[in-house]
Amino acid sequence: MHLSQLRRWILQSPPVEWAILQLRELLIGALRQGPIPQHVAFVMDGNRRFAKSHRIETVEGHNLGFEALARVLEVCYKSGVKVVTVYAFSIENFKRSKYEVDGLMDMAKVKLAQLLQHGDLLDRYGVSIRVLGQRELIKPDLLADIERATKMTSRNGNAILNVCFPYTSHDEITTAIRNTVVDYSKPLPIQQRTFSESHIKHTLRSRHLSVAAERIRERSRSPSSRGASDVEDSTSSSTTLHPDSPEDTMMSGKEVDVSNDASPNLYPDPESITSKVLNDHMYTAGLPPLELLIRTSGVERLSDFMLWQSHENTEIVFLKCLWPEFDLWQFLPVLVEWQWRRKKEEEQDRGVRSIGGSIIRAKSS
């Protein structure tokens, strides 16, 4: 007991604090010499367990968790990270008792106020706050505070802090698909209906099929006119290949403006929906890809967080420390290992390109 108090006293003494601060700055400066992940996400887990293990109130555990977040944000932005995303509140938390949900909402309001109190940190690194999730589920008074926070930091453009509240990846993906369907259900504006070869070919083929089907129905209703219909079909087939026909223009590779066409409304082609289209409808649209995801407390699952954003190059790290304990000393080994892997991948890519160039030169000689 006396040794722990002595250790705490030594670490809190001004000379030791100054030395530790200088060491932190030196380590962060060393990190900046190598590649830095541009988008880092955190699952801040372990506040309750930390409070329970240290025999303090749960609220105090969350307060210590917020202090850890402030420390980590400073390390991230000082080292060059552009986007930090934190998992603050899950939609699944609404399944808990009303008393607990109200308590979490009140705590979120307090945490948001505390975050704004660190305005010097946000302004120093030019950080703008974005709240990602279903805002209609948030209480009106808390939503007003969120709007005020995002407005206060909207002019900051150097870095971004995404606060996922309330959020789940399944809900984000569902919302993105729903919004994509809505966009593709709207007819194209008339003034923008300039189509390329594929669109014109699709339209002409549809029209020809419709005309052919109508003539077949007429032929079946009037057998005596079969001969005349055959003549018309022959004439129609020959006229579609006329040099001045739209299809000839289409085959020449030129774009055709059909804005004055009297055809029904035209809609975007559903086959043009790609992963990029869906990505543009996600909450994180326009942001750098997620490169590093960290979860504390030793739990090894994503808990429905950033599932879409986690791609083949995202490094996922599970740490045993609880979130209030998370600091530069736990974060530094993760960043160093990430840098080492990136440098190794770059070296392998250069080696592959060098071998490929050697093969090409050998074949050419």
mmCIF file of C-alpha atoms in Angstrom:
data_model
loop_
_atom_site.group_PDB
_atom_site.id
_atom_site.type_symbol
_atom_site.label_atom_id
_atom_site.label_comp_id
_atom_site.label_asym_id
_atom_site.label_seq_id
_atom_site.Cartn_x
_atom_site.Cartn_y
_atom_site.Cartn_z
ATOM 1 C CA MET A 1 0.000 0.000 0.000
ATOM 2 C CA HIS A 2 2.800 2.415 0.939
ATOM 3 C CA LEU A 3 4.728 1.487 -2.205
ATOM 4 C CA SER A 4 1.766 2.263 -4.463
ATOM 5 C CA GLN A 5 1.239 5.626 -2.769
ATOM 6 C CA LEU A 6 4.931 6.407 -3.123
ATOM 7 C CA ARG A 7 4.843 5.446 -6.781
ATOM 8 C CA ARG A 8 1.796 7.662 -7.361
ATOM 9 C CA TRP A 9 3.464 10.541 -5.562
ATOM 10 C CA ILE A 10 6.616 10.218 -7.663
ATOM 11 C CA LEU A 11 4.695 10.059 -10.938
ATOM 12 C CA GLN A 12 2.657 13.138 -9.986
ATOM 13 C CA SER A 13 5.673 15.219 -9.020
ATOM 14 C CA PRO A 14 6.300 18.158 -11.423
ATOM 15 C CA PRO A 15 9.731 16.992 -12.672
ATOM 16 C CA VAL A 16 8.474 13.511 -13.488
ATOM 17 C CA GLU A 17 5.315 14.867 -15.129
ATOM 18 C CA TRP A 18 7.445 17.176 -17.286
ATOM 19 C CA ALA A 19 9.737 14.307 -18.263
ATOM 20 C CA ILE A 20 6.783 12.091 -19.179
ATOM 21 C CA LEU A 21 5.252 14.902 -21.239
ATOM 22 C CA GLN A 22 8.502 15.388 -23.146
ATOM 23 C CA LEU A 23 8.729 11.653 -23.746
ATOM 24 C CA ARG A 24 5.169 11.602 -25.094
ATOM 25 C CA GLU A 25 5.950 14.419 -27.506
ATOM 26 C CA LEU A 26 9.111 12.634 -28.630
ATOM 27 C CA LEU A 27 7.242 9.385 -29.286
ATOM 28 C CA ILE A 28 4.424 11.119 -31.168
ATOM 29 C CA GLY A 29 7.004 12.951 -33.282
ATOM 30 C CA ALA A 30 8.649 9.622 -34.084
ATOM 31 C CA LEU A 31 5.290 8.191 -35.143
ATOM 32 C CA ARG A 32 4.775 11.053 -37.592
ATOM 33 C CA GLN A 33 7.904 9.974 -39.477
ATOM 34 C CA GLY A 34 6.118 6.881 -40.739
ATOM 35 C CA PRO A 35 2.718 6.152 -42.318
ATOM 36 C CA ILE A 36 -0.267 7.060 -40.147
ATOM 37 C CA PRO A 37 -3.783 5.568 -40.471
ATOM 38 C CA GLN A 38 -6.110 8.254 -41.736
ATOM 39 C CA HIS A 39 -9.253 6.717 -40.194
ATOM 40 C CA VAL A 40 -9.252 5.053 -36.772
ATOM 41 C CA ALA A 41 -12.306 3.690 -34.927
ATOM 42 C CA PHE A 42 -12.695 2.802 -31.250
ATOM 43 C CA VAL A 43 -15.161 0.632 -29.361
ATOM 44 C CA MET A 44 -14.867 2.214 -25.918
ATOM 45 C CA ASP A 45 -15.629 -0.801 -23.744
ATOM 46 C CA GLY A 46 -14.907 -1.430 -20.082
ATOM 47 C CA ASN A 47 -16.055 1.676 -18.174
ATOM 48 C CA ARG A 48 -18.426 -0.270 -15.919
ATOM 49 C CA ARG A 49 -15.961 -3.052 -15.213
ATOM 50 C CA PHE A 50 -13.296 -0.502 -14.400
ATOM 51 C CA ALA A 51 -15.622 1.208 -11.926
ATOM 52 C CA LYS A 52 -16.593 -2.091 -10.346
ATOM 53 C CA SER A 53 -13.007 -3.311 -10.022
ATOM 54 C CA HIS A 54 -11.911 -0.015 -8.443
ATOM 55 C CA ARG A 55 -15.009 0.191 -6.207
ATOM 56 C CA ILE A 56 -16.202 3.526 -7.525
ATOM 57 C CA GLU A 57 -19.539 4.689 -8.885
ATOM 58 C CA THR A 58 -20.480 3.699 -12.427
ATOM 59 C CA VAL A 59 -20.848 7.370 -13.351
ATOM 60 C CA GLU A 60 -17.292 7.988 -12.238
ATOM 61 C CA GLY A 61 -16.150 5.109 -14.434
ATOM 62 C CA HIS A 62 -17.789 6.773 -17.437
ATOM 63 C CA ASN A 63 -16.176 10.096 -16.485
ATOM 64 C CA LEU A 64 -12.770 8.436 -16.466
ATOM 65 C CA GLY A 65 -13.653 6.891 -19.829
ATOM 66 C CA PHE A 66 -14.294 10.353 -21.232
ATOM 67 C CA GLU A 67 -10.927 11.555 -19.952
ATOM 68 C CA ALA A 68 -9.341 8.606 -21.755
ATOM 69 C CA LEU A 69 -11.144 9.651 -24.942
ATOM 70 C CA ALA A 70 -9.777 13.188 -24.640
ATOM 71 C CA ARG A 71 -6.238 11.820 -24.247
ATOM 72 C CA VAL A 72 -6.579 9.466 -27.197
ATOM 73 C CA LEU A 73 -8.062 12.160 -29.440
ATOM 74 C CA GLU A 74 -5.101 14.415 -28.773
ATOM 75 C CA VAL A 75 -2.668 11.616 -29.601
ATOM 76 C CA CYS A 76 -4.554 10.776 -32.813
ATOM 77 C CA TYR A 77 -4.830 14.312 -34.149
ATOM 78 C CA LYS A 78 -1.305 15.265 -33.087
ATOM 79 C CA SER A 79 0.140 12.229 -34.865
ATOM 80 C CA GLY A 80 -1.758 12.975 -38.085
ATOM 81 C CA VAL A 81 -4.969 10.912 -37.971
ATOM 82 C CA LYS A 82 -7.690 12.727 -39.936
ATOM 83 C CA VAL A 83 -10.843 10.863 -38.860
ATOM 84 C CA VAL A 84 -11.679 9.263 -35.507
ATOM 85 C CA THR A 85 -14.937 7.328 -35.086
ATOM 86 C CA VAL A 86 -16.157 6.243 -31.642
ATOM 87 C CA TYR A 87 -19.023 3.929 -30.720
ATOM 88 C CA ALA A 88 -20.931 5.905 -28.087
ATOM 89 C CA PHE A 89 -24.430 4.394 -28.002
ATOM 90 C CA SER A 90 -26.011 1.394 -29.717
ATOM 91 C CA ILE A 91 -29.607 1.263 -30.896
ATOM 92 C CA GLU A 92 -29.776 -2.077 -29.100
ATOM 93 C CA ASN A 93 -29.394 -0.182 -25.806
ATOM 94 C CA PHE A 94 -32.989 0.983 -26.171
ATOM 95 C CA LYS A 95 -34.031 -2.572 -25.324
ATOM 96 C CA ARG A 96 -32.886 -1.994 -21.763
ATOM 97 C CA SER A 97 -35.129 -0.668 -19.008
ATOM 98 C CA LYS A 98 -36.461 2.872 -19.318
ATOM 99 C CA TYR A 99 -34.586 3.874 -16.190
ATOM 100 C CA GLU A 100 -31.275 2.748 -17.646
ATOM 101 C CA VAL A 101 -31.939 4.273 -21.060
ATOM 102 C CA ASP A 102 -32.850 7.626 -19.482
ATOM 103 C CA GLY A 103 -29.679 7.452 -17.422
ATOM 104 C CA LEU A 104 -27.577 6.784 -20.516
ATOM 105 C CA MET A 105 -29.218 9.668 -22.348
ATOM 106 C CA ASP A 106 -28.569 12.050 -19.455
ATOM 107 C CA MET A 107 -24.994 10.855 -19.302
ATOM 108 C CA ALA A 108 -24.607 11.435 -23.049
ATOM 109 C CA LYS A 109 -25.798 15.002 -22.561
ATOM 110 C CA VAL A 110 -23.215 15.549 -19.839
ATOM 111 C CA LYS A 111 -20.456 13.994 -21.955
ATOM 112 C CA LEU A 112 -21.340 16.186 -24.910
ATOM 113 C CA ALA A 113 -21.151 19.256 -22.699
ATOM 114 C CA GLN A 114 -17.762 18.087 -21.408
ATOM 115 C CA LEU A 115 -16.568 17.552 -24.960
ATOM 116 C CA LEU A 116 -17.484 21.122 -25.832
ATOM 117 C CA GLN A 117 -15.610 22.266 -22.748
ATOM 118 C CA HIS A 118 -12.519 20.863 -24.456
ATOM 119 C CA GLY A 119 -13.081 23.390 -27.228
ATOM 120 C CA ASP A 120 -9.422 24.332 -27.141
ATOM 121 C CA LEU A 121 -8.550 20.775 -28.183
ATOM 122 C CA LEU A 122 -11.087 20.804 -31.024
ATOM 123 C CA ASP A 123 -10.068 24.246 -32.247
ATOM 124 C CA ARG A 124 -6.345 23.548 -31.913
ATOM 125 C CA TYR A 125 -6.521 20.636 -34.356
ATOM 126 C CA GLY A 126 -9.467 21.937 -36.405
ATOM 127 C CA VAL A 127 -11.811 19.086 -35.442
ATOM 128 C CA SER A 128 -15.455 19.064 -36.502
ATOM 129 C CA ILE A 129 -17.973 16.879 -34.649
ATOM 130 C CA ARG A 130 -20.409 14.678 -36.552
ATOM 131 C CA VAL A 131 -23.093 12.572 -34.900
ATOM 132 C CA LEU A 132 -23.917 9.430 -36.920
ATOM 133 C CA GLY A 133 -27.073 7.425 -36.306
ATOM 134 C CA GLN A 134 -30.831 7.620 -36.002
ATOM 135 C CA ARG A 135 -31.396 11.112 -34.676
ATOM 136 C CA GLU A 136 -35.161 10.657 -34.491
ATOM 137 C CA LEU A 137 -34.586 8.295 -31.566
ATOM 138 C CA ILE A 138 -32.841 11.007 -29.531
ATOM 139 C CA LYS A 139 -34.665 13.139 -26.968
ATOM 140 C CA PRO A 140 -35.439 16.671 -28.210
ATOM 141 C CA ASP A 141 -33.326 18.424 -25.558
ATOM 142 C CA LEU A 142 -30.314 16.206 -26.263
ATOM 143 C CA LEU A 143 -30.835 16.577 -30.015
ATOM 144 C CA ALA A 144 -30.727 20.355 -29.594
ATOM 145 C CA ASP A 145 -27.377 20.053 -27.810
ATOM 146 C CA ILE A 146 -26.086 17.815 -30.601
ATOM 147 C CA GLU A 147 -27.131 20.324 -33.245
ATOM 148 C CA ARG A 148 -25.413 23.085 -31.293
ATOM 149 C CA ALA A 149 -22.198 21.059 -31.000
ATOM 150 C CA THR A 150 -22.072 20.208 -34.703
ATOM 151 C CA LYS A 151 -22.794 23.820 -35.623
ATOM 152 C CA MET A 152 -20.095 25.174 -33.310
ATOM 153 C CA THR A 153 -17.433 22.983 -34.924
ATOM 154 C CA SER A 154 -18.748 22.971 -38.504
ATOM 155 C CA ARG A 155 -16.103 25.468 -39.666
ATOM 156 C CA ASN A 156 -13.243 23.208 -38.551
ATOM 157 C CA GLY A 157 -11.921 21.344 -41.553
ATOM 158 C CA ASN A 158 -8.638 19.703 -40.585
ATOM 159 C CA ALA A 159 -9.995 16.605 -38.819
ATOM 160 C CA ILE A 160 -13.271 14.872 -37.952
ATOM 161 C CA LEU A 161 -14.693 13.221 -34.849
ATOM 162 C CA ASN A 162 -17.574 10.863 -35.644
ATOM 163 C CA VAL A 163 -19.735 10.053 -32.627
ATOM 164 C CA CYS A 164 -21.984 7.061 -33.415
ATOM 165 C CA PHE A 165 -25.109 7.731 -31.362
ATOM 166 C CA PRO A 166 -27.477 5.871 -31.555
ATOM 167 C CA TYR A 167 -26.045 3.534 -34.141
ATOM 168 C CA THR A 168 -25.737 0.000 -35.468
ATOM 169 C CA SER A 169 -24.170 -1.107 -38.730
ATOM 170 C CA HIS A 170 -27.275 -3.045 -39.737
ATOM 171 C CA ASP A 171 -29.344 0.115 -39.410
ATOM 172 C CA GLU A 172 -26.781 2.138 -41.360
ATOM 173 C CA ILE A 173 -26.695 -0.373 -44.213
ATOM 174 C CA THR A 174 -30.501 -0.633 -44.265
ATOM 175 C CA THR A 175 -30.805 3.149 -44.383
ATOM 176 C CA ALA A 176 -28.264 3.363 -47.201
ATOM 177 C CA ILE A 177 -30.133 0.769 -49.271
ATOM 178 C CA ARG A 178 -33.443 2.510 -48.624
ATOM 179 C CA ASN A 179 -32.046 5.878 -49.716
ATOM 180 C CA THR A 180 -30.511 4.291 -52.808
ATOM 181 C CA VAL A 181 -33.882 2.814 -53.788
ATOM 182 C CA VAL A 182 -35.509 6.214 -53.300
ATOM 183 C CA ASP A 183 -32.913 7.890 -55.531
ATOM 184 C CA TYR A 184 -33.277 5.253 -58.244
ATOM 185 C CA SER A 185 -37.081 5.548 -58.116
ATOM 186 C CA LYS A 186 -36.949 9.167 -59.226
ATOM 187 C CA PRO A 187 -37.182 9.860 -62.983
ATOM 188 C CA LEU A 188 -34.163 11.418 -64.579
ATOM 189 C CA PRO A 189 -34.460 15.186 -65.119
ATOM 190 C CA ILE A 190 -35.356 16.011 -68.701
ATOM 191 C CA GLN A 191 -32.518 18.464 -69.150
ATOM 192 C CA GLN A 192 -30.003 15.776 -68.223
ATOM 193 C CA ARG A 193 -31.198 12.983 -70.482
ATOM 194 C CA THR A 194 -28.078 12.712 -72.594
ATOM 195 C CA PHE A 195 -27.377 9.025 -72.955
ATOM 196 C CA SER A 196 -24.341 7.117 -74.027
ATOM 197 C CA GLU A 197 -24.260 4.147 -76.388
ATOM 198 C CA SER A 198 -25.405 1.573 -73.812
ATOM 199 C CA HIS A 199 -28.460 3.601 -72.755
ATOM 200 C CA ILE A 200 -29.522 4.301 -76.355
ATOM 201 C CA LYS A 201 -29.065 0.662 -77.329
ATOM 202 C CA HIS A 202 -31.177 -0.472 -74.373
ATOM 203 C CA THR A 203 -33.950 2.018 -75.276
ATOM 204 C CA LEU A 204 -34.008 1.088 -78.984
ATOM 205 C CA ARG A 205 -34.071 -2.612 -78.204
ATOM 206 C CA SER A 206 -37.009 -2.144 -75.847
ATOM 207 C CA ARG A 207 -38.944 -0.164 -78.453
ATOM 208 C CA HIS A 208 -38.261 -2.690 -81.234
ATOM 209 C CA LEU A 209 -39.405 -5.536 -78.997
ATOM 210 C CA SER A 210 -42.596 -3.662 -78.150
ATOM 211 C CA VAL A 211 -43.351 -2.990 -81.832
ATOM 212 C CA ALA A 212 -42.634 -6.602 -82.782
ATOM 213 C CA ALA A 213 -44.897 -7.893 -80.007
ATOM 214 C CA GLU A 214 -47.711 -5.609 -81.110
ATOM 215 C CA ARG A 215 -47.417 -6.765 -84.739
ATOM 216 C CA ILE A 216 -47.485 -10.391 -83.665
ATOM 217 C CA ARG A 217 -50.694 -9.766 -81.732
ATOM 218 C CA GLU A 218 -52.229 -7.994 -84.750
ATOM 219 C CA ARG A 219 -51.150 -10.840 -87.029
ATOM 220 C CA SER A 220 -52.765 -13.389 -84.742
ATOM 221 C CA ARG A 221 -56.013 -11.398 -84.748
ATOM 222 C CA SER A 222 -56.001 -10.890 -88.546
ATOM 223 C CA PRO A 223 -54.610 -13.916 -90.420
ATOM 224 C CA SER A 224 -55.578 -12.423 -93.794
ATOM 225 C CA SER A 225 -53.161 -9.557 -93.322
ATOM 226 C CA ARG A 226 -50.174 -11.809 -92.637
ATOM 227 C CA GLY A 227 -48.644 -11.121 -96.021
ATOM 228 C CA ALA A 228 -48.919 -7.376 -95.628
ATOM 229 C CA SER A 229 -47.421 -7.586 -92.155
ATOM 230 C CA ASP A 230 -44.459 -9.512 -93.496
ATOM 231 C CA VAL A 231 -43.852 -6.745 -96.019
ATOM 232 C CA GLU A 232 -44.050 -4.139 -93.267
ATOM 233 C CA ASP A 233 -41.637 -6.128 -91.122
ATOM 234 C CA SER A 234 -39.204 -6.319 -93.996
ATOM 235 C CA THR A 235 -39.468 -2.605 -94.639
ATOM 236 C CA SER A 236 -39.146 -1.814 -90.943
ATOM 237 C CA SER A 237 -36.051 -3.993 -90.606
ATOM 238 C CA SER A 238 -34.381 -2.274 -93.498
ATOM 239 C CA THR A 239 -35.183 1.232 -92.280
ATOM 240 C CA THR A 240 -33.630 0.624 -88.876
ATOM 241 C CA LEU A 241 -30.274 0.300 -90.609
ATOM 242 C CA HIS A 242 -30.626 3.609 -92.448
ATOM 243 C CA PRO A 243 -27.483 5.750 -92.124
ATOM 244 C CA ASP A 244 -29.497 8.586 -90.569
ATOM 245 C CA SER A 245 -31.280 6.348 -88.049
ATOM 246 C CA PRO A 246 -30.707 6.770 -84.289
ATOM 247 C CA GLU A 247 -29.090 3.324 -84.068
ATOM 248 C CA ASP A 248 -26.484 4.299 -86.653
ATOM 249 C CA THR A 249 -25.713 7.372 -84.608
ATOM 250 C CA MET A 250 -25.515 5.183 -81.549
ATOM 251 C CA MET A 251 -23.071 2.807 -83.213
ATOM 252 C CA SER A 252 -20.847 5.741 -84.161
ATOM 253 C CA GLY A 253 -20.134 6.238 -80.469
ATOM 254 C CA LYS A 254 -21.703 9.692 -80.252
ATOM 255 C CA GLU A 255 -24.012 10.689 -77.433
ATOM 256 C CA VAL A 256 -27.552 11.597 -78.367
ATOM 257 C CA ASP A 257 -29.719 14.103 -76.554
ATOM 258 C CA VAL A 258 -33.234 12.730 -76.211
ATOM 259 C CA SER A 259 -34.494 15.470 -73.941
ATOM 260 C CA ASN A 260 -37.307 16.325 -76.377
ATOM 261 C CA ASP A 261 -38.367 12.710 -76.743
ATOM 262 C CA ALA A 262 -41.998 12.075 -75.925
ATOM 263 C CA SER A 263 -41.257 8.706 -74.334
ATOM 264 C CA PRO A 264 -42.329 7.944 -70.741
ATOM 265 C CA ASN A 265 -40.157 8.944 -67.796
ATOM 266 C CA LEU A 266 -36.776 7.275 -67.787
ATOM 267 C CA TYR A 267 -35.206 6.022 -64.565
ATOM 268 C CA PRO A 268 -31.632 5.174 -63.557
ATOM 269 C CA ASP A 269 -30.562 1.665 -64.486
ATOM 270 C CA PRO A 270 -30.685 -0.560 -61.341
ATOM 271 C CA GLU A 271 -27.791 -2.575 -62.751
ATOM 272 C CA SER A 272 -25.587 0.491 -62.254
ATOM 273 C CA ILE A 273 -25.905 0.122 -58.462
ATOM 274 C CA THR A 274 -22.469 -0.850 -57.182
ATOM 275 C CA SER A 275 -20.749 -0.975 -53.821
ATOM 276 C CA LYS A 276 -19.515 2.556 -54.493
ATOM 277 C CA VAL A 277 -23.105 3.757 -54.907
ATOM 278 C CA LEU A 278 -24.041 2.210 -51.563
ATOM 279 C CA ASN A 279 -20.883 3.582 -49.981
ATOM 280 C CA ASP A 280 -21.910 7.067 -51.092
ATOM 281 C CA HIS A 281 -25.151 6.620 -49.094
ATOM 282 C CA MET A 282 -23.411 5.555 -45.866
ATOM 283 C CA TYR A 283 -22.947 7.869 -42.903
ATOM 284 C CA THR A 284 -19.202 7.878 -43.607
ATOM 285 C CA ALA A 285 -19.530 8.853 -47.285
ATOM 286 C CA GLY A 286 -16.595 10.906 -48.499
ATOM 287 C CA LEU A 287 -14.340 9.932 -45.598
ATOM 288 C CA PRO A 288 -11.066 7.971 -45.834
ATOM 289 C CA PRO A 289 -11.453 4.170 -45.621
ATOM 290 C CA LEU A 290 -11.269 2.630 -42.170
ATOM 291 C CA GLU A 291 -7.694 1.457 -41.598
ATOM 292 C CA LEU A 292 -7.590 0.626 -37.888
ATOM 293 C CA LEU A 293 -10.323 -0.515 -35.484
ATOM 294 C CA ILE A 294 -9.559 -0.969 -31.786
ATOM 295 C CA ARG A 295 -11.723 -2.469 -29.060
ATOM 296 C CA THR A 296 -10.717 -2.518 -25.408
ATOM 297 C CA SER A 297 -11.784 -4.763 -22.474
ATOM 298 C CA GLY A 298 -10.709 -8.046 -24.067
ATOM 299 C CA VAL A 299 -14.054 -8.686 -25.803
ATOM 300 C CA GLU A 300 -13.374 -9.951 -29.327
ATOM 301 C CA ARG A 301 -16.416 -8.945 -31.351
ATOM 302 C CA LEU A 302 -17.477 -5.901 -33.355
ATOM 303 C CA SER A 303 -20.951 -5.571 -31.764
ATOM 304 C CA ASP A 304 -22.559 -4.353 -35.005
ATOM 305 C CA PHE A 305 -20.083 -1.492 -35.456
ATOM 306 C CA MET A 306 -18.538 -0.357 -38.753
ATOM 307 C CA LEU A 307 -19.312 -3.641 -40.515
ATOM 308 C CA TRP A 308 -19.585 -2.029 -43.952
ATOM 309 C CA GLN A 309 -16.476 0.096 -43.466
ATOM 310 C CA SER A 310 -14.324 -2.851 -42.342
ATOM 311 C CA HIS A 311 -12.694 -3.936 -45.605
ATOM 312 C CA GLU A 312 -9.881 -6.329 -46.501
ATOM 313 C CA ASN A 313 -7.176 -3.862 -45.423
ATOM 314 C CA THR A 314 -8.746 -2.861 -42.099
ATOM 315 C CA GLU A 315 -6.651 -3.990 -39.164
ATOM 316 C CA ILE A 316 -8.797 -5.000 -36.160
ATOM 317 C CA VAL A 317 -7.109 -5.050 -32.749
ATOM 318 C CA PHE A 318 -8.606 -6.341 -29.483
ATOM 319 C CA LEU A 319 -6.880 -5.136 -26.319
ATOM 320 C CA LYS A 320 -7.305 -6.537 -22.817
ATOM 321 C CA CYS A 321 -7.059 -3.191 -21.033
ATOM 322 C CA LEU A 322 -10.262 -1.415 -20.029
ATOM 323 C CA TRP A 323 -11.121 1.819 -21.795
ATOM 324 C CA PRO A 324 -10.340 4.202 -18.872
ATOM 325 C CA GLU A 325 -6.838 2.658 -18.821
ATOM 326 C CA PHE A 326 -6.268 3.252 -22.525
ATOM 327 C CA ASP A 327 -3.514 5.778 -23.193
ATOM 328 C CA LEU A 328 -0.542 6.433 -25.422
ATOM 329 C CA TRP A 329 1.318 3.563 -23.782
ATOM 330 C CA GLN A 330 -1.350 1.078 -24.983
ATOM 331 C CA PHE A 331 -1.939 2.890 -28.273
ATOM 332 C CA LEU A 332 1.729 3.236 -29.247
ATOM 333 C CA PRO A 333 2.457 -0.512 -29.776
ATOM 334 C CA VAL A 334 -0.662 -0.799 -31.957
ATOM 335 C CA LEU A 335 0.420 2.104 -34.166
ATOM 336 C CA VAL A 336 4.003 0.856 -34.409
ATOM 337 C CA GLU A 337 2.820 -2.595 -35.480
ATOM 338 C CA TRP A 338 0.439 -1.040 -38.013
ATOM 339 C CA GLN A 339 3.291 1.016 -39.457
ATOM 340 C CA TRP A 340 5.536 -2.049 -39.645
ATOM 341 C CA ARG A 341 2.912 -4.019 -41.556
ATOM 342 C CA ARG A 342 2.270 -1.159 -43.969
ATOM 343 C CA LYS A 343 5.979 -0.760 -44.707
ATOM 344 C CA LYS A 344 6.271 -4.506 -45.246
ATOM 345 C CA GLU A 345 3.325 -4.456 -47.678
ATOM 346 C CA GLU A 346 4.856 -1.523 -49.549
ATOM 347 C CA GLU A 347 8.154 -3.377 -49.857
ATOM 348 C CA GLN A 348 6.357 -6.453 -51.179
ATOM 349 C CA ASP A 349 4.475 -4.323 -53.708
ATOM 350 C CA ARG A 350 7.722 -2.731 -54.893
ATOM 351 C CA GLY A 351 9.272 -6.171 -55.193
ATOM 352 C CA VAL A 352 6.383 -7.459 -57.288
ATOM 353 C CA ARG A 353 6.545 -4.422 -59.571
ATOM 354 C CA SER A 354 10.301 -4.817 -59.920
ATOM 355 C CA ILE A 355 9.950 -8.494 -60.863
ATOM 356 C CA GLY A 356 7.181 -7.657 -63.320
ATOM 357 C CA GLY A 357 9.341 -4.973 -64.944
ATOM 358 C CA SER A 358 12.254 -7.377 -65.244
ATOM 359 C CA ILE A 359 10.058 -9.982 -66.946
ATOM 360 C CA ILE A 360 8.728 -7.413 -69.414
ATOM 361 C CA ARG A 361 12.241 -6.199 -70.266
ATOM 362 C CA ALA A 362 13.425 -9.799 -70.701
ATOM 363 C CA LYS A 363 10.565 -10.556 -73.108
ATOM 364 C CA SER A 364 11.145 -7.372 -75.099
ATOM 365 C CA SER A 365 14.851 -8.188 -75.482
#
